[in-house]
């Protein structure tokens, strides 16, 4: 059987399929990872990974001279150095599309929860405060203008849902898209100045690092709400905390953070933000689909049929 490494825990649904088809080495369980890599590195041809358990980069590739393919669990693959993989002729795959609607649903749920303060209202009832008086009136989704940062697969699914709620949509990305009806802003600060609600669905990595910074938050203004379901690194978290403290913006709904699973104590102490533990795609249904696509990519590759969903940095050309 072909040897592969699992860099972090995968749900049993996917892990059991991998174990049936491959000889699986569970790297994150090893007390001495370097020793395990030394022992088995020479025969490993595939990696199944994702998340922050082990960074999949040149150092790992060096330890795996026979490596051919890295199958990432998740559409975002910023924990994999895909550029370096491309240089070395390796293939990296991710799990696009199968999680698009789930994450978009969560984005709308988080937006509503933030605007109408649903977690706070729930806490209010449980604390018996309704018996004393009605919950104070909240801000509203009505009259809001939404700017999407990263109008990709998930961004478009979010935009459709925002349209269904009757709100205007704009977007910012590196390129104008010909086939979408939404207003395009080449400048994120200019978009922030024209809207009051930012929803970030941009990927992580160097090119988006701290893209939502103090200037963007200032432009968004005192009625501003920031929702992030993409990657935590896209927002300058310290600038966000300052903006929330000083009422530069109104509120934030965050599913992703800069240093997960660690969330700044200052955010946790704020009652006017909604914080979720990176659950965008975290339903049984969608995680099974993602797991299946990871397995299918590895099986297809080792059956000689090529990868199903290679990332842009490691395109696959059939010989
Ligand atoms: O910039 P464009 O036109 O290529 O648009 C992409 C945008 N994007 C950026 N926008 C501004 N500055 C950048 N440096 C930048 N880099 C990328 O993000 C595109 O519209 C969007 C990403 O869309 P997709 O590749 O279709 O990804 P998908 O499936 O929507 O997932 C987005 C992210 C994942 O990477 C995970 O981090 C998270 O959502 O689950």
mmCIF file of C-alpha atoms and ligand atoms in Angstrom:
data_model
loop_
_atom_site.group_PDB
_atom_site.id
_atom_site.type_symbol
_atom_site.label_atom_id
_atom_site.label_comp_id
_atom_site.label_asym_id
_atom_site.label_seq_id
_atom_site.Cartn_x
_atom_site.Cartn_y
_atom_site.Cartn_z
ATOM 1 C CA UNK A 1 0.000 0.000 0.000
ATOM 2 C CA UNK A 2 1.096 3.566 -0.668
ATOM 3 C CA UNK A 3 2.421 5.439 2.368
ATOM 4 C CA UNK A 4 0.858 8.772 3.243
ATOM 5 C CA UNK A 5 1.106 11.150 6.188
ATOM 6 C CA UNK A 6 -1.815 12.717 8.006
ATOM 7 C CA UNK A 7 -0.582 15.989 9.511
ATOM 8 C CA UNK A 8 -3.573 16.514 11.807
ATOM 9 C CA UNK A 9 -6.728 14.716 12.937
ATOM 10 C CA UNK A 10 -9.386 14.139 10.291
ATOM 11 C CA UNK A 11 -12.951 13.057 10.994
ATOM 12 C CA UNK A 12 -13.357 9.271 11.119
ATOM 13 C CA UNK A 13 -15.494 9.414 7.958
ATOM 14 C CA UNK A 14 -12.415 10.428 5.936
ATOM 15 C CA UNK A 15 -9.665 8.912 8.093
ATOM 16 C CA UNK A 16 -11.206 5.409 7.917
ATOM 17 C CA UNK A 17 -11.340 5.580 4.121
ATOM 18 C CA UNK A 18 -7.688 6.666 3.995
ATOM 19 C CA UNK A 19 -6.661 3.856 6.359
ATOM 20 C CA UNK A 20 -8.457 1.309 4.169
ATOM 21 C CA UNK A 21 -6.639 2.460 1.047
ATOM 22 C CA UNK A 22 -3.220 3.666 2.278
ATOM 23 C CA UNK A 23 -0.644 3.045 4.972
ATOM 24 C CA UNK A 24 -1.338 6.108 7.091
ATOM 25 C CA UNK A 25 1.256 7.708 9.408
ATOM 26 C CA UNK A 26 -0.294 10.093 11.923
ATOM 27 C CA UNK A 27 2.367 12.773 12.193
ATOM 28 C CA UNK A 28 0.669 14.961 14.778
ATOM 29 C CA UNK A 29 0.474 12.041 17.224
ATOM 30 C CA UNK A 30 4.232 11.397 17.140
ATOM 31 C CA UNK A 31 6.103 12.551 20.238
ATOM 32 C CA UNK A 32 9.192 13.090 18.110
ATOM 33 C CA UNK A 33 8.030 14.215 14.671
ATOM 34 C CA UNK A 34 11.558 14.582 13.313
ATOM 35 C CA UNK A 35 12.349 10.986 14.307
ATOM 36 C CA UNK A 36 9.174 9.687 12.642
ATOM 37 C CA UNK A 37 9.938 11.643 9.469
ATOM 38 C CA UNK A 38 13.473 10.261 9.448
ATOM 39 C CA UNK A 39 12.132 6.735 9.792
ATOM 40 C CA UNK A 40 9.334 6.822 7.186
ATOM 41 C CA UNK A 41 9.979 10.012 5.152
ATOM 42 C CA UNK A 42 11.735 8.154 2.324
ATOM 43 C CA UNK A 43 8.617 6.169 1.369
ATOM 44 C CA UNK A 44 5.862 8.745 1.829
ATOM 45 C CA UNK A 45 4.156 9.758 -1.439
ATOM 46 C CA UNK A 46 1.158 11.710 -0.186
ATOM 47 C CA UNK A 47 0.103 14.095 2.573
ATOM 48 C CA UNK A 48 -3.407 14.583 3.895
ATOM 49 C CA UNK A 49 -3.567 17.746 5.918
ATOM 50 C CA UNK A 50 -5.024 21.067 6.733
ATOM 51 C CA UNK A 51 -5.306 23.408 9.634
ATOM 52 C CA UNK A 52 -2.458 24.686 11.717
ATOM 53 C CA UNK A 53 -1.252 21.396 13.226
ATOM 54 C CA UNK A 54 1.816 21.131 11.031
ATOM 55 C CA UNK A 55 2.890 23.701 8.467
ATOM 56 C CA UNK A 56 3.239 22.007 5.089
ATOM 57 C CA UNK A 57 6.213 23.770 3.552
ATOM 58 C CA UNK A 58 9.673 23.352 2.071
ATOM 59 C CA UNK A 59 11.055 21.856 5.308
ATOM 60 C CA UNK A 60 8.451 19.084 5.227
ATOM 61 C CA UNK A 61 8.946 18.575 1.475
ATOM 62 C CA UNK A 62 12.707 18.188 2.122
ATOM 63 C CA UNK A 63 11.920 15.386 4.582
ATOM 64 C CA UNK A 64 9.684 13.631 2.008
ATOM 65 C CA UNK A 65 11.784 13.138 -1.161
ATOM 66 C CA UNK A 66 9.204 10.820 -2.801
ATOM 67 C CA UNK A 67 6.267 13.171 -2.134
ATOM 68 C CA UNK A 68 3.860 13.664 -5.051
ATOM 69 C CA UNK A 69 0.650 15.163 -3.712
ATOM 70 C CA UNK A 70 -0.709 17.189 -0.771
ATOM 71 C CA UNK A 71 -4.464 16.968 -0.209
ATOM 72 C CA UNK A 72 -5.642 19.856 1.958
ATOM 73 C CA UNK A 73 -8.807 19.592 4.058
ATOM 74 C CA UNK A 74 -10.509 22.932 3.402
ATOM 75 C CA UNK A 75 -10.799 25.412 0.562
ATOM 76 C CA UNK A 76 -8.294 27.763 2.215
ATOM 77 C CA UNK A 77 -4.779 26.349 2.003
ATOM 78 C CA UNK A 78 -2.692 29.117 3.542
ATOM 79 C CA UNK A 79 -1.036 26.563 5.853
ATOM 80 C CA UNK A 80 0.435 24.898 2.746
ATOM 81 C CA UNK A 81 3.278 26.569 0.825
ATOM 82 C CA UNK A 82 1.640 25.886 -2.542
ATOM 83 C CA UNK A 83 4.081 28.093 -4.435
ATOM 84 C CA UNK A 84 7.007 26.019 -3.161
ATOM 85 C CA UNK A 85 5.076 22.841 -3.969
ATOM 86 C CA UNK A 86 4.563 24.123 -7.524
ATOM 87 C CA UNK A 87 8.301 24.800 -7.914
ATOM 88 C CA UNK A 88 9.021 21.218 -6.882
ATOM 89 C CA UNK A 89 6.480 19.726 -9.295
ATOM 90 C CA UNK A 90 4.165 18.600 -6.485
ATOM 91 C CA UNK A 91 0.376 18.785 -6.665
ATOM 92 C CA UNK A 92 -1.721 20.475 -3.968
ATOM 93 C CA UNK A 93 -5.466 19.915 -3.839
ATOM 94 C CA UNK A 94 -8.142 21.648 -1.739
ATOM 95 C CA UNK A 95 -11.890 21.213 -1.207
ATOM 96 C CA UNK A 96 -13.691 24.004 -3.102
ATOM 97 C CA UNK A 97 -17.442 24.234 -3.862
ATOM 98 C CA UNK A 98 -18.655 21.558 -1.424
ATOM 99 C CA UNK A 99 -18.553 24.060 1.466
ATOM 100 C CA UNK A 100 -19.619 27.205 -0.394
ATOM 101 C CA UNK A 101 -23.294 27.272 0.634
ATOM 102 C CA UNK A 102 -22.583 26.205 4.215
ATOM 103 C CA UNK A 103 -20.101 29.028 4.797
ATOM 104 C CA UNK A 104 -22.379 31.528 3.059
ATOM 105 C CA UNK A 105 -25.283 30.429 5.279
ATOM 106 C CA UNK A 106 -23.091 30.917 8.351
ATOM 107 C CA UNK A 107 -22.034 34.360 7.130
ATOM 108 C CA UNK A 108 -25.676 35.462 6.971
ATOM 109 C CA UNK A 109 -26.395 33.890 10.358
ATOM 110 C CA UNK A 110 -23.431 35.719 11.854
ATOM 111 C CA UNK A 111 -24.497 38.979 10.231
ATOM 112 C CA UNK A 112 -28.025 38.692 11.641
ATOM 113 C CA UNK A 113 -26.695 37.606 15.032
ATOM 114 C CA UNK A 114 -24.396 40.628 15.141
ATOM 115 C CA UNK A 115 -26.880 43.225 13.911
ATOM 116 C CA UNK A 116 -29.817 42.017 16.045
ATOM 117 C CA UNK A 117 -27.560 40.938 18.939
ATOM 118 C CA UNK A 118 -29.036 37.435 19.021
ATOM 119 C CA UNK A 119 -26.494 35.854 21.429
ATOM 120 C CA UNK A 120 -26.842 38.827 23.793
ATOM 121 C CA UNK A 121 -30.643 38.679 23.598
ATOM 122 C CA UNK A 122 -30.557 34.948 24.360
ATOM 123 C CA UNK A 123 -28.300 35.579 27.378
ATOM 124 C CA UNK A 124 -30.717 38.310 28.511
ATOM 125 C CA UNK A 125 -33.698 35.948 28.551
ATOM 126 C CA UNK A 126 -31.771 33.176 30.330
ATOM 127 C CA UNK A 127 -30.660 35.647 33.007
ATOM 128 C CA UNK A 128 -34.351 36.312 33.782
ATOM 129 C CA UNK A 129 -34.090 39.945 32.731
ATOM 130 C CA UNK A 130 -37.143 39.813 30.434
ATOM 131 C CA UNK A 131 -39.250 39.587 33.601
ATOM 132 C CA UNK A 132 -37.959 43.025 34.542
ATOM 133 C CA UNK A 133 -38.183 44.825 31.193
ATOM 134 C CA UNK A 134 -37.973 44.330 27.426
ATOM 135 C CA UNK A 135 -34.558 44.056 25.765
ATOM 136 C CA UNK A 136 -33.383 47.440 24.426
ATOM 137 C CA UNK A 137 -33.988 48.126 20.733
ATOM 138 C CA UNK A 138 -31.152 47.023 18.466
ATOM 139 C CA UNK A 139 -29.608 48.263 15.250
ATOM 140 C CA UNK A 140 -31.112 46.905 12.010
ATOM 141 C CA UNK A 141 -30.220 45.154 8.789
ATOM 142 C CA UNK A 142 -32.693 47.445 7.035
ATOM 143 C CA UNK A 143 -30.989 50.334 5.136
ATOM 144 C CA UNK A 144 -27.598 48.617 5.384
ATOM 145 C CA UNK A 145 -25.218 48.583 2.429
ATOM 146 C CA UNK A 146 -22.936 45.585 2.180
ATOM 147 C CA UNK A 147 -19.413 45.445 0.771
ATOM 148 C CA UNK A 148 -17.964 41.996 0.149
ATOM 149 C CA UNK A 149 -14.204 41.568 0.388
ATOM 150 C CA UNK A 150 -13.318 38.669 -1.923
ATOM 151 C CA UNK A 151 -16.156 37.936 -4.316
ATOM 152 C CA UNK A 152 -15.145 34.366 -5.099
ATOM 153 C CA UNK A 153 -17.243 31.207 -4.849
ATOM 154 C CA UNK A 154 -18.296 31.864 -1.248
ATOM 155 C CA UNK A 155 -18.422 35.637 -1.725
ATOM 156 C CA UNK A 156 -20.893 35.215 -4.594
ATOM 157 C CA UNK A 157 -23.070 32.864 -2.531
ATOM 158 C CA UNK A 158 -23.064 35.478 0.248
ATOM 159 C CA UNK A 159 -23.972 38.191 -2.282
ATOM 160 C CA UNK A 160 -26.976 36.162 -3.527
ATOM 161 C CA UNK A 161 -28.230 35.827 0.043
ATOM 162 C CA UNK A 162 -27.690 39.544 0.758
ATOM 163 C CA UNK A 163 -29.682 40.352 -2.397
ATOM 164 C CA UNK A 164 -32.494 38.112 -1.129
ATOM 165 C CA UNK A 165 -32.515 40.220 2.038
ATOM 166 C CA UNK A 166 -33.066 43.287 -0.172
ATOM 167 C CA UNK A 167 -29.746 44.998 0.470
ATOM 168 C CA UNK A 168 -27.365 46.498 -2.112
ATOM 169 C CA UNK A 169 -24.041 44.693 -2.666
ATOM 170 C CA UNK A 170 -20.629 46.029 -3.668
ATOM 171 C CA UNK A 171 -17.348 44.168 -3.782
ATOM 172 C CA UNK A 172 -13.612 44.588 -3.608
ATOM 173 C CA UNK A 173 -11.006 42.243 -5.082
ATOM 174 C CA UNK A 174 -7.941 42.519 -7.244
ATOM 175 C CA UNK A 175 -9.976 42.351 -10.432
ATOM 176 C CA UNK A 176 -13.334 43.581 -11.721
ATOM 177 C CA UNK A 177 -15.585 40.658 -12.654
ATOM 178 C CA UNK A 178 -17.464 41.112 -15.925
ATOM 179 C CA UNK A 179 -20.331 38.775 -15.134
ATOM 180 C CA UNK A 180 -21.595 40.166 -11.807
ATOM 181 C CA UNK A 181 -24.210 42.915 -11.289
ATOM 182 C CA UNK A 182 -22.539 44.419 -8.213
ATOM 183 C CA UNK A 183 -20.542 47.650 -7.998
ATOM 184 C CA UNK A 184 -16.790 47.070 -8.056
ATOM 185 C CA UNK A 185 -14.299 49.061 -5.982
ATOM 186 C CA UNK A 186 -10.609 48.694 -6.825
ATOM 187 C CA UNK A 187 -9.940 50.492 -3.504
ATOM 188 C CA UNK A 188 -11.033 48.799 -0.263
ATOM 189 C CA UNK A 189 -10.932 52.096 1.675
ATOM 190 C CA UNK A 190 -13.238 53.715 -0.884
ATOM 191 C CA UNK A 191 -15.685 50.828 -0.663
ATOM 192 C CA UNK A 192 -15.598 50.978 3.139
ATOM 193 C CA UNK A 193 -16.442 54.683 3.005
ATOM 194 C CA UNK A 194 -19.499 53.992 0.820
ATOM 195 C CA UNK A 195 -20.940 51.021 2.779
ATOM 196 C CA UNK A 196 -21.599 50.339 6.475
ATOM 197 C CA UNK A 197 -21.215 46.547 6.505
ATOM 198 C CA UNK A 198 -18.119 44.641 5.379
ATOM 199 C CA UNK A 199 -18.191 40.893 4.903
ATOM 200 C CA UNK A 200 -14.751 39.359 4.404
ATOM 201 C CA UNK A 201 -14.505 36.080 2.522
ATOM 202 C CA UNK A 202 -10.986 36.583 1.238
ATOM 203 C CA UNK A 203 -8.307 33.883 1.570
ATOM 204 C CA UNK A 204 -5.348 34.143 3.950
ATOM 205 C CA UNK A 205 -1.700 34.529 2.971
ATOM 206 C CA UNK A 206 0.689 37.413 2.379
ATOM 207 C CA UNK A 207 -1.361 39.240 -0.268
ATOM 208 C CA UNK A 208 -4.393 39.746 1.979
ATOM 209 C CA UNK A 209 -2.532 40.143 5.318
ATOM 210 C CA UNK A 210 -4.104 42.958 7.426
ATOM 211 C CA UNK A 211 -5.972 44.234 4.355
ATOM 212 C CA UNK A 212 -8.767 45.393 6.690
ATOM 213 C CA UNK A 213 -6.715 47.855 8.740
ATOM 214 C CA UNK A 214 -7.278 50.973 10.852
ATOM 215 C CA UNK A 215 -7.830 53.161 7.755
ATOM 216 C CA UNK A 216 -10.503 50.812 6.391
ATOM 217 C CA UNK A 217 -12.272 50.658 9.759
ATOM 218 C CA UNK A 218 -12.200 54.456 10.081
ATOM 219 C CA UNK A 219 -13.685 54.772 6.593
ATOM 220 C CA UNK A 220 -16.425 52.288 7.523
ATOM 221 C CA UNK A 221 -17.483 54.602 10.327
ATOM 222 C CA UNK A 222 -19.439 54.546 13.595
ATOM 223 C CA UNK A 223 -22.379 52.532 12.218
ATOM 224 C CA UNK A 224 -19.959 50.013 10.734
ATOM 225 C CA UNK A 225 -20.145 46.265 11.166
ATOM 226 C CA UNK A 226 -17.389 43.845 10.103
ATOM 227 C CA UNK A 227 -18.148 40.182 9.489
ATOM 228 C CA UNK A 228 -15.241 37.790 8.841
ATOM 229 C CA UNK A 229 -15.754 34.205 7.657
ATOM 230 C CA UNK A 230 -12.608 34.038 5.477
ATOM 231 C CA UNK A 231 -9.309 34.118 7.353
ATOM 232 C CA UNK A 232 -8.383 35.927 10.555
ATOM 233 C CA UNK A 233 -5.145 37.295 9.104
ATOM 234 C CA UNK A 234 -7.104 39.454 6.636
ATOM 235 C CA UNK A 235 -8.060 41.789 9.517
ATOM 236 C CA UNK A 236 -5.520 43.658 11.643
ATOM 237 C CA UNK A 237 -6.972 42.246 14.869
ATOM 238 C CA UNK A 238 -5.321 44.826 17.123
ATOM 239 C CA UNK A 239 -6.654 47.664 14.951
ATOM 240 C CA UNK A 240 -10.098 46.039 15.092
ATOM 241 C CA UNK A 241 -9.976 45.830 18.896
ATOM 242 C CA UNK A 242 -9.004 49.519 19.099
ATOM 243 C CA UNK A 243 -11.778 50.475 16.663
ATOM 244 C CA UNK A 244 -14.356 48.520 18.673
ATOM 245 C CA UNK A 245 -13.128 49.982 21.985
ATOM 246 C CA UNK A 246 -13.181 53.551 20.692
ATOM 247 C CA UNK A 247 -16.483 53.221 18.832
ATOM 248 C CA UNK A 248 -14.766 53.895 15.496
ATOM 249 C CA UNK A 249 -17.069 51.092 14.291
ATOM 250 C CA UNK A 250 -20.207 49.651 15.858
ATOM 251 C CA UNK A 251 -19.628 45.915 16.050
ATOM 252 C CA UNK A 252 -18.065 42.796 14.582
ATOM 253 C CA UNK A 253 -19.053 39.196 13.964
ATOM 254 C CA UNK A 254 -16.003 36.958 13.693
ATOM 255 C CA UNK A 255 -15.733 33.269 12.836
ATOM 256 C CA UNK A 256 -11.975 33.413 12.215
ATOM 257 C CA UNK A 257 -9.033 34.884 14.144
ATOM 258 C CA UNK A 258 -5.372 35.643 13.620
ATOM 259 C CA UNK A 259 -3.981 33.024 16.020
ATOM 260 C CA UNK A 260 -6.627 30.295 16.257
ATOM 261 C CA UNK A 261 -7.754 28.805 18.552
ATOM 262 C CA UNK A 262 -6.478 31.687 20.695
ATOM 263 C CA UNK A 263 -8.866 34.657 20.727
ATOM 264 C CA UNK A 264 -7.708 37.945 22.298
ATOM 265 C CA UNK A 265 -9.057 38.437 25.838
ATOM 266 C CA UNK A 266 -10.061 41.985 24.863
ATOM 267 C CA UNK A 267 -12.494 40.620 22.275
ATOM 268 C CA UNK A 268 -13.865 38.015 24.674
ATOM 269 C CA UNK A 269 -14.480 40.752 27.250
ATOM 270 C CA UNK A 270 -16.581 42.804 24.786
ATOM 271 C CA UNK A 271 -20.298 42.187 24.969
ATOM 272 C CA UNK A 272 -21.081 43.964 21.692
ATOM 273 C CA UNK A 273 -19.323 41.508 19.371
ATOM 274 C CA UNK A 274 -20.274 37.989 18.284
ATOM 275 C CA UNK A 275 -17.470 35.407 18.299
ATOM 276 C CA UNK A 276 -17.622 31.921 16.793
ATOM 277 C CA UNK A 277 -14.917 29.207 16.952
ATOM 278 C CA UNK A 278 -14.296 28.877 13.168
ATOM 279 C CA UNK A 279 -17.434 26.866 12.420
ATOM 280 C CA UNK A 280 -18.182 28.148 8.895
ATOM 281 C CA UNK A 281 -18.140 24.718 7.256
ATOM 282 C CA UNK A 282 -18.623 22.744 10.476
ATOM 283 C CA UNK A 283 -21.774 20.721 9.846
ATOM 284 C CA UNK A 284 -21.722 16.919 9.601
ATOM 285 C CA UNK A 285 -23.088 17.119 6.046
ATOM 286 C CA UNK A 286 -20.494 19.544 4.726
ATOM 287 C CA UNK A 287 -17.498 18.179 6.625
ATOM 288 C CA UNK A 288 -18.295 14.719 5.194
ATOM 289 C CA UNK A 289 -18.383 16.191 1.685
ATOM 290 C CA UNK A 290 -15.049 17.902 2.295
ATOM 291 C CA UNK A 291 -13.547 14.704 3.700
ATOM 292 C CA UNK A 292 -14.808 12.738 0.707
ATOM 293 C CA UNK A 293 -13.271 15.205 -1.733
ATOM 294 C CA UNK A 294 -9.925 14.992 0.081
ATOM 295 C CA UNK A 295 -10.032 11.175 -0.110
ATOM 296 C CA UNK A 296 -11.171 11.233 -3.750
ATOM 297 C CA UNK A 297 -8.299 13.539 -4.706
ATOM 298 C CA UNK A 298 -5.721 11.160 -3.208
ATOM 299 C CA UNK A 299 -7.348 8.043 -4.652
ATOM 300 C CA UNK A 300 -7.660 9.626 -8.104
ATOM 301 C CA UNK A 301 -4.016 10.720 -7.995
ATOM 302 C CA UNK A 302 -2.678 7.317 -6.963
ATOM 303 C CA UNK A 303 -4.944 5.590 -9.510
ATOM 304 C CA UNK A 304 -3.090 7.626 -12.141
ATOM 305 C CA UNK A 305 -6.112 9.740 -13.042
ATOM 306 C CA UNK A 306 -4.739 13.070 -11.831
ATOM 307 C CA UNK A 307 -6.052 15.353 -9.101
ATOM 308 C CA UNK A 308 -9.732 16.369 -9.034
ATOM 309 C CA UNK A 309 -9.336 19.839 -7.577
ATOM 310 C CA UNK A 310 -5.741 21.098 -7.849
ATOM 311 C CA UNK A 311 -5.055 24.635 -6.587
ATOM 312 C CA UNK A 312 -4.014 27.449 -8.936
ATOM 313 C CA UNK A 313 -0.326 27.302 -7.923
ATOM 314 C CA UNK A 314 -0.009 23.624 -8.945
ATOM 315 C CA UNK A 315 -2.062 23.279 -12.131
ATOM 316 C CA UNK A 316 -2.398 19.793 -13.567
ATOM 317 C CA UNK A 317 -1.796 19.095 -17.219
ATOM 318 C CA UNK A 318 -2.691 15.641 -18.420
ATOM 319 C CA UNK A 319 0.308 14.085 -20.184
HETATM 320 O O1 LIG B 1 -8.764 39.312 -6.178
HETATM 321 P P1 LIG B 1 -9.583 38.423 -7.068
HETATM 322 O O2 LIG B 1 -10.371 39.166 -8.090
HETATM 323 O O3 LIG B 1 -8.803 37.231 -7.568
HETATM 324 O O4 LIG B 1 -10.708 37.833 -6.076
HETATM 325 C C1 LIG B 1 -10.421 36.816 -5.116
HETATM 326 C C2 LIG B 1 -10.291 37.416 -3.726
HETATM 327 N N1 LIG B 1 -8.890 37.734 -3.406
HETATM 328 C C3 LIG B 1 -8.455 38.945 -3.093
HETATM 329 N N2 LIG B 1 -9.090 40.112 -2.946
HETATM 330 C C4 LIG B 1 -8.358 41.203 -2.641
HETATM 331 N N3 LIG B 1 -7.031 41.179 -2.452
HETATM 332 C C5 LIG B 1 -6.338 40.014 -2.573
HETATM 333 N N4 LIG B 1 -5.021 39.995 -2.384
HETATM 334 C C6 LIG B 1 -7.060 38.826 -2.913
HETATM 335 N N5 LIG B 1 -6.709 37.552 -3.127
HETATM 336 C C7 LIG B 1 -7.838 36.888 -3.427
HETATM 337 O O5 LIG B 1 -10.793 36.433 -2.835
HETATM 338 C C8 LIG B 1 -11.658 35.933 -5.007
HETATM 339 O O6 LIG B 1 -12.797 36.642 -5.383
HETATM 340 C C9 LIG B 1 -11.747 35.606 -3.538
HETATM 341 C C10 LIG B 1 -11.450 34.138 -3.219
HETATM 342 O O7 LIG B 1 -12.400 33.364 -3.882
HETATM 343 P P2 LIG B 1 -12.195 31.805 -4.219
HETATM 344 O O8 LIG B 1 -10.801 31.560 -4.655
HETATM 345 O O9 LIG B 1 -13.331 31.416 -5.123
HETATM 346 O O10 LIG B 1 -12.323 31.094 -2.827
HETATM 347 P P3 LIG B 1 -13.649 30.639 -2.015
HETATM 348 O O11 LIG B 1 -13.992 29.244 -2.352
HETATM 349 O O12 LIG B 1 -14.697 31.685 -2.144
HETATM 350 O O13 LIG B 1 -13.048 30.684 -0.539
HETATM 351 C C11 LIG B 1 -12.573 31.903 0.018
HETATM 352 C C12 LIG B 1 -11.907 31.714 1.355
HETATM 353 C C13 LIG B 1 -10.930 30.543 1.462
HETATM 354 O O14 LIG B 1 -9.673 30.832 0.935
HETATM 355 C C14 LIG B 1 -10.866 30.310 2.961
HETATM 356 O O15 LIG B 1 -9.916 31.171 3.534
HETATM 357 C C15 LIG B 1 -12.243 30.714 3.432
HETATM 358 O O16 LIG B 1 -12.858 31.440 2.356
HETATM 359 O O17 LIG B 1 -12.975 29.557 3.713
#
